[in-house]
PDB file of C-alpha atoms and ligand atoms in Angstrom:
ATOM      1  CA  MET A   1      -3.937  -0.593  21.329  1.00  0.00           C
ATOM      2  CA  ASP A   2      -2.946   2.316  19.116  1.00  0.00           C
ATOM      3  CA  PRO A   3       0.860   2.135  18.682  1.00  0.00           C
ATOM      4  CA  ILE A   4       1.140   5.911  18.338  1.00  0.00           C
ATOM      5  CA  LEU A   5      -0.873   8.380  20.391  1.00  0.00           C
ATOM      6  CA  VAL A   6      -1.261  11.939  19.146  1.00  0.00           C
ATOM      7  CA  GLN A   7      -2.703  14.643  21.334  1.00  0.00           C
ATOM      8  CA  ARG A   8      -3.208  18.117  19.970  1.00  0.00           C
ATOM      9  CA  ARG A   9      -2.400  20.711  22.639  1.00  0.00           C
ATOM     10  CA  ASP A  10      -2.312  24.489  22.675  1.00  0.00           C
ATOM     11  CA  GLY A  11      -0.280  25.176  19.522  1.00  0.00           C
ATOM     12  CA  TRP A  12       1.696  21.926  19.663  1.00  0.00           C
ATOM     13  CA  SER A  13       1.298  18.166  19.420  1.00  0.00           C
ATOM     14  CA  LEU A  14       2.287  15.411  21.805  1.00  0.00           C
ATOM     15  CA  VAL A  15       3.319  12.202  20.033  1.00  0.00           C
ATOM     16  CA  THR A  16       3.726   9.123  22.223  1.00  0.00           C
ATOM     17  CA  LEU A  17       5.307   5.831  21.144  1.00  0.00           C
ATOM     18  CA  ASN A  18       2.833   3.395  22.624  1.00  0.00           C
ATOM     19  CA  ARG A  19       3.885  -0.260  22.786  1.00  0.00           C
ATOM     20  CA  PRO A  20       5.036  -0.150  26.406  1.00  0.00           C
ATOM     21  CA  GLU A  21       5.013  -3.939  26.887  1.00  0.00           C
ATOM     22  CA  ARG A  22       7.744  -4.147  24.170  1.00  0.00           C
ATOM     23  CA  LEU A  23       9.541  -1.001  25.418  1.00  0.00           C
ATOM     24  CA  ASN A  24       8.025   0.798  22.421  1.00  0.00           C
ATOM     25  CA  ALA A  25       9.963  -1.297  19.916  1.00  0.00           C
ATOM     26  CA  PHE A  26       9.037  -0.472  16.321  1.00  0.00           C
ATOM     27  CA  ASN A  27       7.063  -2.712  13.995  1.00  0.00           C
ATOM     28  CA  ALA A  28       5.551  -1.855  10.606  1.00  0.00           C
ATOM     29  CA  GLU A  29       2.227  -0.788  12.098  1.00  0.00           C
ATOM     30  CA  MET A  30       3.905   1.642  14.469  1.00  0.00           C
ATOM     31  CA  HIS A  31       6.050   3.087  11.675  1.00  0.00           C
ATOM     32  CA  GLY A  32       2.951   3.611   9.531  1.00  0.00           C
ATOM     33  CA  ALA A  33       1.104   5.355  12.347  1.00  0.00           C
ATOM     34  CA  LEU A  34       4.078   7.593  13.162  1.00  0.00           C
ATOM     35  CA  ALA A  35       4.560   8.561   9.520  1.00  0.00           C
ATOM     36  CA  ARG A  36       0.876   9.514   9.250  1.00  0.00           C
ATOM     37  CA  ALA A  37       1.057  11.475  12.502  1.00  0.00           C
ATOM     38  CA  LEU A  38       4.099  13.469  11.355  1.00  0.00           C
ATOM     39  CA  ASP A  39       2.543  14.149   7.948  1.00  0.00           C
ATOM     40  CA  ALA A  40      -0.607  15.480   9.640  1.00  0.00           C
ATOM     41  CA  ILE A  41       1.509  17.632  11.962  1.00  0.00           C
ATOM     42  CA  GLU A  42       3.449  19.038   9.011  1.00  0.00           C
ATOM     43  CA  ALA A  43       0.182  20.005   7.310  1.00  0.00           C
ATOM     44  CA  ASP A  44      -1.327  21.550  10.464  1.00  0.00           C
ATOM     45  CA  ASP A  45      -0.324  25.235  10.481  1.00  0.00           C
ATOM     46  CA  GLY A  46      -1.742  25.670  13.967  1.00  0.00           C
ATOM     47  CA  CYS A  47       0.673  23.073  15.332  1.00  0.00           C
ATOM     48  CA  ARG A  48       3.989  24.882  15.766  1.00  0.00           C
ATOM     49  CA  ALA A  49       6.060  22.360  17.747  1.00  0.00           C
ATOM     50  CA  VAL A  50       6.167  18.655  18.552  1.00  0.00           C
ATOM     51  CA  LEU A  51       6.995  16.674  21.665  1.00  0.00           C
ATOM     52  CA  LEU A  52       7.998  13.049  21.106  1.00  0.00           C
ATOM     53  CA  THR A  53       8.123  10.659  24.055  1.00  0.00           C
ATOM     54  CA  GLY A  54       7.490   7.044  25.022  1.00  0.00           C
ATOM     55  CA  ALA A  55       4.750   5.380  27.068  1.00  0.00           C
ATOM     56  CA  GLY A  56       5.726   3.339  30.103  1.00  0.00           C
ATOM     57  CA  ARG A  57       9.254   2.819  31.414  1.00  0.00           C
ATOM     58  CA  GLY A  58      11.168   3.051  28.140  1.00  0.00           C
ATOM     59  CA  PHE A  59      11.502   5.487  25.242  1.00  0.00           C
ATOM     60  CA  SER A  60      12.110   2.868  22.536  1.00  0.00           C
ATOM     61  CA  ALA A  61      14.079  -0.373  22.220  1.00  0.00           C
ATOM     62  CA  GLY A  62      14.459   0.187  18.458  1.00  0.00           C
ATOM     63  CA  GLN A  63      13.385  -2.404  15.954  1.00  0.00           C
ATOM     64  CA  ASP A  64      11.015  -5.057  17.301  1.00  0.00           C
ATOM     65  CA  LEU A  65      13.291  -8.069  17.034  1.00  0.00           C
ATOM     66  CA  GLU A  66      10.343 -10.436  17.043  1.00  0.00           C
ATOM     67  CA  ALA A  67       9.068  -8.738  13.906  1.00  0.00           C
ATOM     68  CA  VAL A  68      12.280  -9.362  11.918  1.00  0.00           C
ATOM     69  CA  GLY A  69      12.760 -12.849  10.590  1.00  0.00           C
ATOM     70  CA  ARG A  70      16.272 -14.055   9.856  1.00  0.00           C
ATOM     71  CA  ASP A  71      15.700 -13.777   6.142  1.00  0.00           C
ATOM     72  CA  THR A  72      14.216 -10.280   6.338  1.00  0.00           C
ATOM     73  CA  LYS A  73      15.823  -7.815   4.011  1.00  0.00           C
ATOM     74  CA  LEU A  74      17.084  -5.309   6.568  1.00  0.00           C
ATOM     75  CA  GLY A  75      18.071  -2.785   3.902  1.00  0.00           C
ATOM     76  CA  ASP A  76      14.470  -2.698   2.739  1.00  0.00           C
ATOM     77  CA  THR A  77      13.247  -2.103   6.304  1.00  0.00           C
ATOM     78  CA  LEU A  78      15.541   0.909   6.557  1.00  0.00           C
ATOM     79  CA  GLU A  79      14.601   2.189   3.125  1.00  0.00           C
ATOM     80  CA  LEU A  80      10.890   1.774   3.774  1.00  0.00           C
ATOM     81  CA  PHE A  81      10.589   2.875   7.401  1.00  0.00           C
ATOM     82  CA  TYR A  82      13.568   4.217   9.343  1.00  0.00           C
ATOM     83  CA  ASN A  83      15.220   6.402   6.719  1.00  0.00           C
ATOM     84  CA  PRO A  84      11.981   8.232   5.805  1.00  0.00           C
ATOM     85  CA  LEU A  85      11.285   8.715   9.527  1.00  0.00           C
ATOM     86  CA  ILE A  86      14.666  10.332  10.194  1.00  0.00           C
ATOM     87  CA  ARG A  87      14.309  12.489   7.075  1.00  0.00           C
ATOM     88  CA  ARG A  88      10.790  13.491   8.134  1.00  0.00           C
ATOM     89  CA  ILE A  89      11.928  14.591  11.588  1.00  0.00           C
ATOM     90  CA  ARG A  90      14.904  16.571  10.267  1.00  0.00           C
ATOM     91  CA  ALA A  91      12.887  18.220   7.497  1.00  0.00           C
ATOM     92  CA  LEU A  92       9.807  18.983   9.617  1.00  0.00           C
ATOM     93  CA  ARG A  93       9.307  22.732   9.425  1.00  0.00           C
ATOM     94  CA  LYS A  94       8.734  22.996  13.159  1.00  0.00           C
ATOM     95  CA  PRO A  95      10.896  22.109  16.138  1.00  0.00           C
ATOM     96  CA  VAL A  96      10.790  18.549  17.463  1.00  0.00           C
ATOM     97  CA  VAL A  97      11.596  18.094  21.145  1.00  0.00           C
ATOM     98  CA  CYS A  98      12.302  14.585  22.379  1.00  0.00           C
ATOM     99  CA  ALA A  99      11.665  13.649  26.012  1.00  0.00           C
ATOM    100  CA  VAL A 100      13.609  10.434  26.540  1.00  0.00           C
ATOM    101  CA  ASN A 101      11.715   8.934  29.458  1.00  0.00           C
ATOM    102  CA  GLY A 102      13.668   5.679  29.758  1.00  0.00           C
ATOM    103  CA  VAL A 103      15.935   3.390  27.802  1.00  0.00           C
ATOM    104  CA  ALA A 104      16.575   4.358  24.162  1.00  0.00           C
ATOM    105  CA  ALA A 105      18.268   1.460  22.384  1.00  0.00           C
ATOM    106  CA  GLY A 106      19.232   0.715  18.780  1.00  0.00           C
ATOM    107  CA  ALA A 107      17.184   2.730  16.321  1.00  0.00           C
ATOM    108  CA  GLY A 108      15.295   4.087  19.346  1.00  0.00           C
ATOM    109  CA  ALA A 109      18.433   5.909  20.479  1.00  0.00           C
ATOM    110  CA  ASN A 110      19.107   7.344  17.050  1.00  0.00           C
ATOM    111  CA  ILE A 111      15.523   8.439  16.477  1.00  0.00           C
ATOM    112  CA  ALA A 112      15.865  10.409  19.718  1.00  0.00           C
ATOM    113  CA  LEU A 113      19.178  11.916  18.568  1.00  0.00           C
ATOM    114  CA  SER A 114      17.606  13.005  15.281  1.00  0.00           C
ATOM    115  CA  CYS A 115      15.236  15.346  17.124  1.00  0.00           C
ATOM    116  CA  ASP A 116      16.031  19.047  17.438  1.00  0.00           C
ATOM    117  CA  ILE A 117      16.237  19.271  21.217  1.00  0.00           C
ATOM    118  CA  VAL A 118      16.677  16.176  23.394  1.00  0.00           C
ATOM    119  CA  LEU A 119      15.885  16.082  27.099  1.00  0.00           C
ATOM    120  CA  ALA A 120      16.371  12.866  29.039  1.00  0.00           C
ATOM    121  CA  ALA A 121      15.245  11.670  32.442  1.00  0.00           C
ATOM    122  CA  ARG A 122      18.039  10.857  34.892  1.00  0.00           C
ATOM    123  CA  SER A 123      17.074   7.159  34.693  1.00  0.00           C
ATOM    124  CA  ALA A 124      17.213   7.064  30.869  1.00  0.00           C
ATOM    125  CA  LYS A 125      20.035   5.357  28.983  1.00  0.00           C
ATOM    126  CA  PHE A 126      21.234   5.480  25.387  1.00  0.00           C
ATOM    127  CA  ILE A 127      22.462   2.207  23.923  1.00  0.00           C
ATOM    128  CA  GLN A 128      23.910   1.671  20.455  1.00  0.00           C
ATOM    129  CA  ALA A 129      22.782  -1.935  20.789  1.00  0.00           C
ATOM    130  CA  PHE A 130      23.478  -2.855  17.160  1.00  0.00           C
ATOM    131  CA  ALA A 131      26.901  -4.518  17.493  1.00  0.00           C
ATOM    132  CA  LYS A 132      25.472  -6.820  20.167  1.00  0.00           C
ATOM    133  CA  ILE A 133      23.288  -8.422  17.510  1.00  0.00           C
ATOM    134  CA  ALA A 134      25.926  -8.136  14.768  1.00  0.00           C
ATOM    135  CA  LEU A 135      24.365  -5.098  13.087  1.00  0.00           C
ATOM    136  CA  VAL A 136      25.555  -1.623  12.151  1.00  0.00           C
ATOM    137  CA  PRO A 137      24.153   1.537  13.789  1.00  0.00           C
ATOM    138  CA  ASP A 138      21.388   2.883  11.590  1.00  0.00           C
ATOM    139  CA  SER A 139      18.718   5.595  11.616  1.00  0.00           C
ATOM    140  CA  GLY A 140      21.483   8.175  11.290  1.00  0.00           C
ATOM    141  CA  GLY A 141      23.545   6.905  14.237  1.00  0.00           C
ATOM    142  CA  THR A 142      26.836   6.916  12.339  1.00  0.00           C
ATOM    143  CA  TYR A 143      26.070  10.468  11.200  1.00  0.00           C
ATOM    144  CA  PHE A 144      24.745  12.020  14.410  1.00  0.00           C
ATOM    145  CA  LEU A 145      27.038  10.379  16.950  1.00  0.00           C
ATOM    146  CA  PRO A 146      30.463  11.499  15.644  1.00  0.00           C
ATOM    147  CA  ARG A 147      29.090  15.004  15.199  1.00  0.00           C
ATOM    148  CA  LEU A 148      27.563  15.132  18.654  1.00  0.00           C
ATOM    149  CA  VAL A 149      30.217  13.453  20.791  1.00  0.00           C
ATOM    150  CA  GLY A 150      33.323  13.282  18.582  1.00  0.00           C
ATOM    151  CA  GLU A 151      34.777  10.349  16.757  1.00  0.00           C
ATOM    152  CA  ALA A 152      36.561   8.670  19.683  1.00  0.00           C
ATOM    153  CA  ARG A 153      33.395   8.347  21.739  1.00  0.00           C
ATOM    154  CA  ALA A 154      31.227   7.548  18.725  1.00  0.00           C
ATOM    155  CA  ARG A 155      33.481   4.677  17.687  1.00  0.00           C
ATOM    156  CA  ALA A 156      33.661   3.199  21.178  1.00  0.00           C
ATOM    157  CA  LEU A 157      29.909   3.490  21.725  1.00  0.00           C
ATOM    158  CA  ALA A 158      29.117   1.899  18.373  1.00  0.00           C
ATOM    159  CA  LEU A 159      31.713  -0.875  18.698  1.00  0.00           C
ATOM    160  CA  THR A 160      30.942  -1.843  22.294  1.00  0.00           C
ATOM    161  CA  GLY A 161      27.212  -1.127  22.551  1.00  0.00           C
ATOM    162  CA  GLU A 162      27.929   0.217  26.028  1.00  0.00           C
ATOM    163  CA  ALA A 163      25.101   2.159  27.665  1.00  0.00           C
ATOM    164  CA  VAL A 164      25.452   5.898  28.204  1.00  0.00           C
ATOM    165  CA  THR A 165      23.547   7.389  31.134  1.00  0.00           C
ATOM    166  CA  ALA A 166      21.500  10.532  30.631  1.00  0.00           C
ATOM    167  CA  GLU A 167      23.936  12.445  32.809  1.00  0.00           C
ATOM    168  CA  GLN A 168      26.915  11.323  30.737  1.00  0.00           C
ATOM    169  CA  ALA A 169      25.022  12.058  27.518  1.00  0.00           C
ATOM    170  CA  ALA A 170      24.409  15.617  28.697  1.00  0.00           C
ATOM    171  CA  ASP A 171      28.026  16.051  29.857  1.00  0.00           C
ATOM    172  CA  TRP A 172      29.244  14.876  26.451  1.00  0.00           C
ATOM    173  CA  GLY A 173      26.887  17.146  24.547  1.00  0.00           C
ATOM    174  CA  MET A 174      25.004  14.189  23.051  1.00  0.00           C
ATOM    175  CA  ILE A 175      21.752  15.715  24.311  1.00  0.00           C
ATOM    176  CA  TRP A 176      20.597  19.135  25.452  1.00  0.00           C
ATOM    177  CA  LYS A 177      19.799  18.302  29.065  1.00  0.00           C
ATOM    178  CA  MET A 178      19.321  15.676  31.736  1.00  0.00           C
ATOM    179  CA  VAL A 179      16.485  16.368  34.165  1.00  0.00           C
ATOM    180  CA  GLU A 180      15.193  14.505  37.196  1.00  0.00           C
ATOM    181  CA  ASP A 181      12.643  11.823  36.266  1.00  0.00           C
ATOM    182  CA  GLU A 182       9.613  13.603  37.700  1.00  0.00           C
ATOM    183  CA  ALA A 183      10.645  16.916  36.089  1.00  0.00           C
ATOM    184  CA  LEU A 184      11.039  15.494  32.577  1.00  0.00           C
ATOM    185  CA  ARG A 185       7.476  15.834  31.360  1.00  0.00           C
ATOM    186  CA  PRO A 186       6.714  19.276  32.856  1.00  0.00           C
ATOM    187  CA  GLU A 187      10.032  20.685  31.678  1.00  0.00           C
ATOM    188  CA  ALA A 188       9.645  19.251  28.175  1.00  0.00           C
ATOM    189  CA  GLU A 189       6.072  20.565  27.939  1.00  0.00           C
ATOM    190  CA  GLN A 190       7.169  24.012  29.065  1.00  0.00           C
ATOM    191  CA  LEU A 191       9.876  24.054  26.408  1.00  0.00           C
ATOM    192  CA  VAL A 192       7.590  22.905  23.606  1.00  0.00           C
ATOM    193  CA  LEU A 193       4.890  25.369  24.652  1.00  0.00           C
ATOM    194  CA  HIS A 194       7.474  28.153  24.482  1.00  0.00           C
ATOM    195  CA  LEU A 195       8.675  26.992  21.060  1.00  0.00           C
ATOM    196  CA  ALA A 196       5.062  26.961  19.851  1.00  0.00           C
ATOM    197  CA  THR A 197       4.876  30.738  20.427  1.00  0.00           C
ATOM    198  CA  GLN A 198       8.085  31.439  18.517  1.00  0.00           C
ATOM    199  CA  PRO A 199       8.642  32.436  14.848  1.00  0.00           C
ATOM    200  CA  THR A 200       8.060  28.945  13.443  1.00  0.00           C
ATOM    201  CA  ALA A 201       9.021  29.684   9.842  1.00  0.00           C
ATOM    202  CA  ALA A 202      12.301  31.249  10.990  1.00  0.00           C
ATOM    203  CA  LEU A 203      12.959  28.255  13.254  1.00  0.00           C
ATOM    204  CA  ALA A 204      12.528  26.027  10.204  1.00  0.00           C
ATOM    205  CA  LEU A 205      15.243  28.030   8.426  1.00  0.00           C
ATOM    206  CA  ILE A 206      17.501  27.624  11.479  1.00  0.00           C
ATOM    207  CA  LYS A 207      17.015  23.835  11.321  1.00  0.00           C
ATOM    208  CA  GLN A 208      17.885  23.947   7.630  1.00  0.00           C
ATOM    209  CA  ALA A 209      21.062  25.984   8.224  1.00  0.00           C
ATOM    210  CA  ILE A 210      22.336  23.765  11.003  1.00  0.00           C
ATOM    211  CA  ASP A 211      21.680  20.610   8.994  1.00  0.00           C
ATOM    212  CA  ALA A 212      23.550  22.042   6.017  1.00  0.00           C
ATOM    213  CA  SER A 213      26.558  23.000   8.186  1.00  0.00           C
ATOM    214  CA  ALA A 214      27.411  19.320   8.615  1.00  0.00           C
ATOM    215  CA  THR A 215      28.576  19.065   5.011  1.00  0.00           C
ATOM    216  CA  ASN A 216      29.112  22.681   3.850  1.00  0.00           C
ATOM    217  CA  ASN A 217      32.419  24.497   4.001  1.00  0.00           C
ATOM    218  CA  LEU A 218      32.537  27.994   5.524  1.00  0.00           C
ATOM    219  CA  ASP A 219      32.037  29.776   2.198  1.00  0.00           C
ATOM    220  CA  GLN A 220      29.017  27.664   1.339  1.00  0.00           C
ATOM    221  CA  GLN A 221      27.594  28.152   4.806  1.00  0.00           C
ATOM    222  CA  LEU A 222      28.072  31.941   4.671  1.00  0.00           C
ATOM    223  CA  ASP A 223      26.244  31.999   1.346  1.00  0.00           C
ATOM    224  CA  LEU A 224      23.451  29.871   2.764  1.00  0.00           C
ATOM    225  CA  GLU A 225      23.130  32.149   5.814  1.00  0.00           C
ATOM    226  CA  ARG A 226      22.846  35.136   3.472  1.00  0.00           C
ATOM    227  CA  ASP A 227      20.079  33.457   1.479  1.00  0.00           C
ATOM    228  CA  LEU A 228      18.168  32.251   4.526  1.00  0.00           C
ATOM    229  CA  GLN A 229      18.508  35.621   6.260  1.00  0.00           C
ATOM    230  CA  LYS A 230      17.023  37.251   3.183  1.00  0.00           C
ATOM    231  CA  GLN A 231      14.027  34.938   3.506  1.00  0.00           C
ATOM    232  CA  ALA A 232      13.750  35.490   7.264  1.00  0.00           C
ATOM    233  CA  GLY A 233      13.946  39.251   6.843  1.00  0.00           C
ATOM    234  CA  ALA A 234      10.997  39.191   4.446  1.00  0.00           C
ATOM    235  CA  MET A 235       8.775  37.416   6.976  1.00  0.00           C
ATOM    236  CA  PRO A 236       6.208  39.273   9.098  1.00  0.00           C
ATOM    237  CA  ASP A 237       7.609  37.803  12.313  1.00  0.00           C
ATOM    238  CA  PHE A 238      10.892  39.640  11.772  1.00  0.00           C
ATOM    239  CA  ARG A 239       9.061  42.971  11.671  1.00  0.00           C
ATOM    240  CA  GLU A 240       7.079  41.989  14.753  1.00  0.00           C
ATOM    241  CA  GLY A 241      10.219  40.862  16.605  1.00  0.00           C
ATOM    242  CA  VAL A 242      11.996  44.168  15.992  1.00  0.00           C
ATOM    243  CA  GLN A 243       8.879  46.210  16.765  1.00  0.00           C
ATOM    244  CA  ALA A 244       8.319  44.322  20.027  1.00  0.00           C
ATOM    245  CA  PHE A 245      11.941  44.867  21.007  1.00  0.00           C
ATOM    246  CA  LEU A 246      11.725  48.591  20.381  1.00  0.00           C
ATOM    247  CA  GLU A 247       8.434  48.828  22.272  1.00  0.00           C
ATOM    248  CA  LYS A 248       9.877  46.741  25.134  1.00  0.00           C
ATOM    249  CA  ARG A 249       7.032  44.203  24.993  1.00  0.00           C
ATOM    250  CA  PRO A 250       6.865  40.464  24.291  1.00  0.00           C
ATOM    251  CA  ALA A 251       6.621  39.643  20.591  1.00  0.00           C
ATOM    252  CA  ARG A 252       3.431  38.142  19.206  1.00  0.00           C
ATOM    253  CA  PHE A 253       4.709  35.866  16.478  1.00  0.00           C
ATOM    254  CA  THR A 254       2.368  34.293  13.943  1.00  0.00           C
ATOM    255  CA  GLY A 255       4.901  31.627  12.966  1.00  0.00           C
ATOM    256  CA  ARG A 256       3.989  32.152   9.318  1.00  0.00           C
ATOM    257  CA  GLY A 257       6.462  32.585   6.511  1.00  0.00           C
ATOM    258  CA  ALA A 258       4.419  35.182   4.647  1.00  0.00           C
TER     259      ALA A 258
HETATM  260  C1  LIG B   1      11.809  -6.243  22.948  1.00  0.00           C
HETATM  261  C2  LIG B   1      12.812  -5.441  22.404  1.00  0.00           C
HETATM  262  C3  LIG B   1      12.975  -5.427  21.007  1.00  0.00           C
HETATM  263  C4  LIG B   1      11.210  -6.910  20.821  1.00  0.00           C
HETATM  264  C5  LIG B   1      12.874  -5.241  24.557  1.00  0.00           C
HETATM  265  N1  LIG B   1      12.147  -6.169  20.257  1.00  0.00           N
HETATM  266  N2  LIG B   1      11.034  -6.959  22.159  1.00  0.00           N
HETATM  267  C6  LIG B   1      16.589  -1.648  11.828  1.00  0.00           C
HETATM  268  C7  LIG B   1      16.286  -2.291  10.629  1.00  0.00           C
HETATM  269  C8  LIG B   1      15.970  -3.630  10.536  1.00  0.00           C
HETATM  270  C9  LIG B   1      16.247  -4.551  11.381  1.00  0.00           C
HETATM  271  C10 LIG B   1      17.062  -4.473  12.476  1.00  0.00           C
HETATM  272  O1  LIG B   1      17.192  -3.352  13.250  1.00  0.00           O
HETATM  273  C11 LIG B   1      17.064  -2.099  12.972  1.00  0.00           C
HETATM  274  C12 LIG B   1      17.387  -1.155  14.004  1.00  0.00           C
HETATM  275  C13 LIG B   1      17.489  -1.601  15.423  1.00  0.00           C
HETATM  276  O2  LIG B   1      16.908  -0.977  16.241  1.00  0.00           O
HETATM  277  S1  LIG B   1      18.472  -2.934  15.799  1.00  0.00           S
HETATM  278  C14 LIG B   1      18.491  -2.900  17.550  1.00  0.00           C
HETATM  279  C15 LIG B   1      17.250  -3.501  18.136  1.00  0.00           C
HETATM  280  N3  LIG B   1      17.214  -3.324  19.549  1.00  0.00           N
HETATM  281  C16 LIG B   1      17.960  -3.989  20.416  1.00  0.00           C
HETATM  282  O3  LIG B   1      18.798  -4.772  20.086  1.00  0.00           O
HETATM  283  C17 LIG B   1      17.647  -3.774  21.875  1.00  0.00           C
HETATM  284  C18 LIG B   1      17.054  -5.018  22.481  1.00  0.00           C
HETATM  285  N4  LIG B   1      16.648  -4.781  23.840  1.00  0.00           N
HETATM  286  C19 LIG B   1      17.477  -4.728  24.880  1.00  0.00           C
HETATM  287  O4  LIG B   1      18.680  -4.848  24.747  1.00  0.00           O
HETATM  288  C20 LIG B   1      16.880  -4.543  26.234  1.00  0.00           C
HETATM  289  O5  LIG B   1      15.528  -4.907  26.177  1.00  0.00           O
HETATM  290  C21 LIG B   1      16.992  -3.083  26.734  1.00  0.00           C
HETATM  291  C22 LIG B   1      18.470  -2.785  27.078  1.00  0.00           C
HETATM  292  C23 LIG B   1      16.478  -2.074  25.719  1.00  0.00           C
HETATM  293  C24 LIG B   1      16.157  -2.933  28.019  1.00  0.00           C
HETATM  294  O6  LIG B   1      16.512  -3.928  28.932  1.00  0.00           O
HETATM  295  P1  LIG B   1      15.573  -4.200  30.211  1.00  0.00           P
HETATM  296  O7  LIG B   1      15.250  -2.913  30.854  1.00  0.00           O
HETATM  297  O8  LIG B   1      16.263  -5.255  31.011  1.00  0.00           O
HETATM  298  O9  LIG B   1      14.190  -4.758  29.623  1.00  0.00           O
HETATM  299  P2  LIG B   1      13.886  -6.209  28.995  1.00  0.00           P
HETATM  300  O10 LIG B   1      15.028  -6.662  28.178  1.00  0.00           O
HETATM  301  O11 LIG B   1      13.421  -7.128  30.077  1.00  0.00           O
HETATM  302  O12 LIG B   1      12.673  -5.852  27.990  1.00  0.00           O
HETATM  303  C25 LIG B   1      11.328  -5.761  28.444  1.00  0.00           C
HETATM  304  C26 LIG B   1      10.443  -6.481  27.454  1.00  0.00           C
HETATM  305  O13 LIG B   1      10.566  -5.817  26.180  1.00  0.00           O
HETATM  306  C27 LIG B   1      10.930  -7.914  27.250  1.00  0.00           C
HETATM  307  O14 LIG B   1       9.807  -8.695  26.975  1.00  0.00           O
HETATM  308  P3  LIG B   1       9.229  -9.719  28.093  1.00  0.00           P
HETATM  309  O15 LIG B   1       8.086 -10.401  27.413  1.00  0.00           O
HETATM  310  O16 LIG B   1      10.362 -10.621  28.474  1.00  0.00           O
HETATM  311  O17 LIG B   1       8.805  -8.829  29.244  1.00  0.00           O
HETATM  312  C28 LIG B   1      11.770  -7.798  26.000  1.00  0.00           C
HETATM  313  O18 LIG B   1      11.849  -8.992  25.293  1.00  0.00           O
HETATM  314  C29 LIG B   1      11.001  -6.750  25.204  1.00  0.00           C
HETATM  315  N5  LIG B   1      11.893  -6.069  24.265  1.00  0.00           N
HETATM  316  N6  LIG B   1      13.468  -4.803  23.412  1.00  0.00           N
HETATM  317  N7  LIG B   1      13.919  -4.597  20.396  1.00  0.00           N
END
């Protein structure tokens, strides 16, 4: 069975984690397939948004614990697989929507949180499971969590490994939205289809600006906004956006940067 399924849709790609019998836990083969899928998506100009989800009843249970021996060098696993994956998702020059269809545990939770917009089914849960097996949150968990939910909640979640329901995650601002289970897929597809019609190159600059805000001070961020706005203003989609507004019609964006 292919551990990653990629389906090219109308202007966007659906990427499904596909080891449902292991709750889509990651092994090396799955990492390799996901990396190749994201590289192909990055190179595909006609694909302007991505939807990431899981097959079966879970989103992902993180690292496949059967695939890590006790003497495995965990740092190498992060260096080789998880860190490049998180960097790939954040740097992808198109929006990545995550539809968390069920439990997201360990690295699975943090991979979800690394996506640009996260929707979760009511029955989904987020679990920083690491402390339960004497590990440290990885895949960006110690970076994303304090920024998303504040330090008090981040510390307690990481130290206890307590599950957070989708509803709580939405109330805390950890994710964009909780939706009823049966509405998750249609709502996520509608969102990604909308994003695929938007000014993709400008959206990539927005991702860049928001990422930089985590470490920039206000002066640096104002300078960055100036520089990125200069780039955005030189793009054809800006002219189209303004023209469409003045003509009171929907914009027809190409998504291209030049
Ligand atoms: C699994 C797993 C799993 C294998 C469920 N592996 N089989 C990075 C770098 C290097 C190394 C270390 O780690 C990392 C990052 C990490 O992600 S560390 C954290 C790894 N993940 C976890 O610790 C979570 C482990 N799983 C669970 O706690 C539970 O399975 C959750 C809470 C996710 C779901 O619970 P249930 O809904 O009760 O399902 P289940 O436990 O019955 O799981 C269903 C099957 O999936 C079961 O197999 P079986 O043959 O009995 O049906 C599990 O063994 C298997 N499975 N997670 N990570």
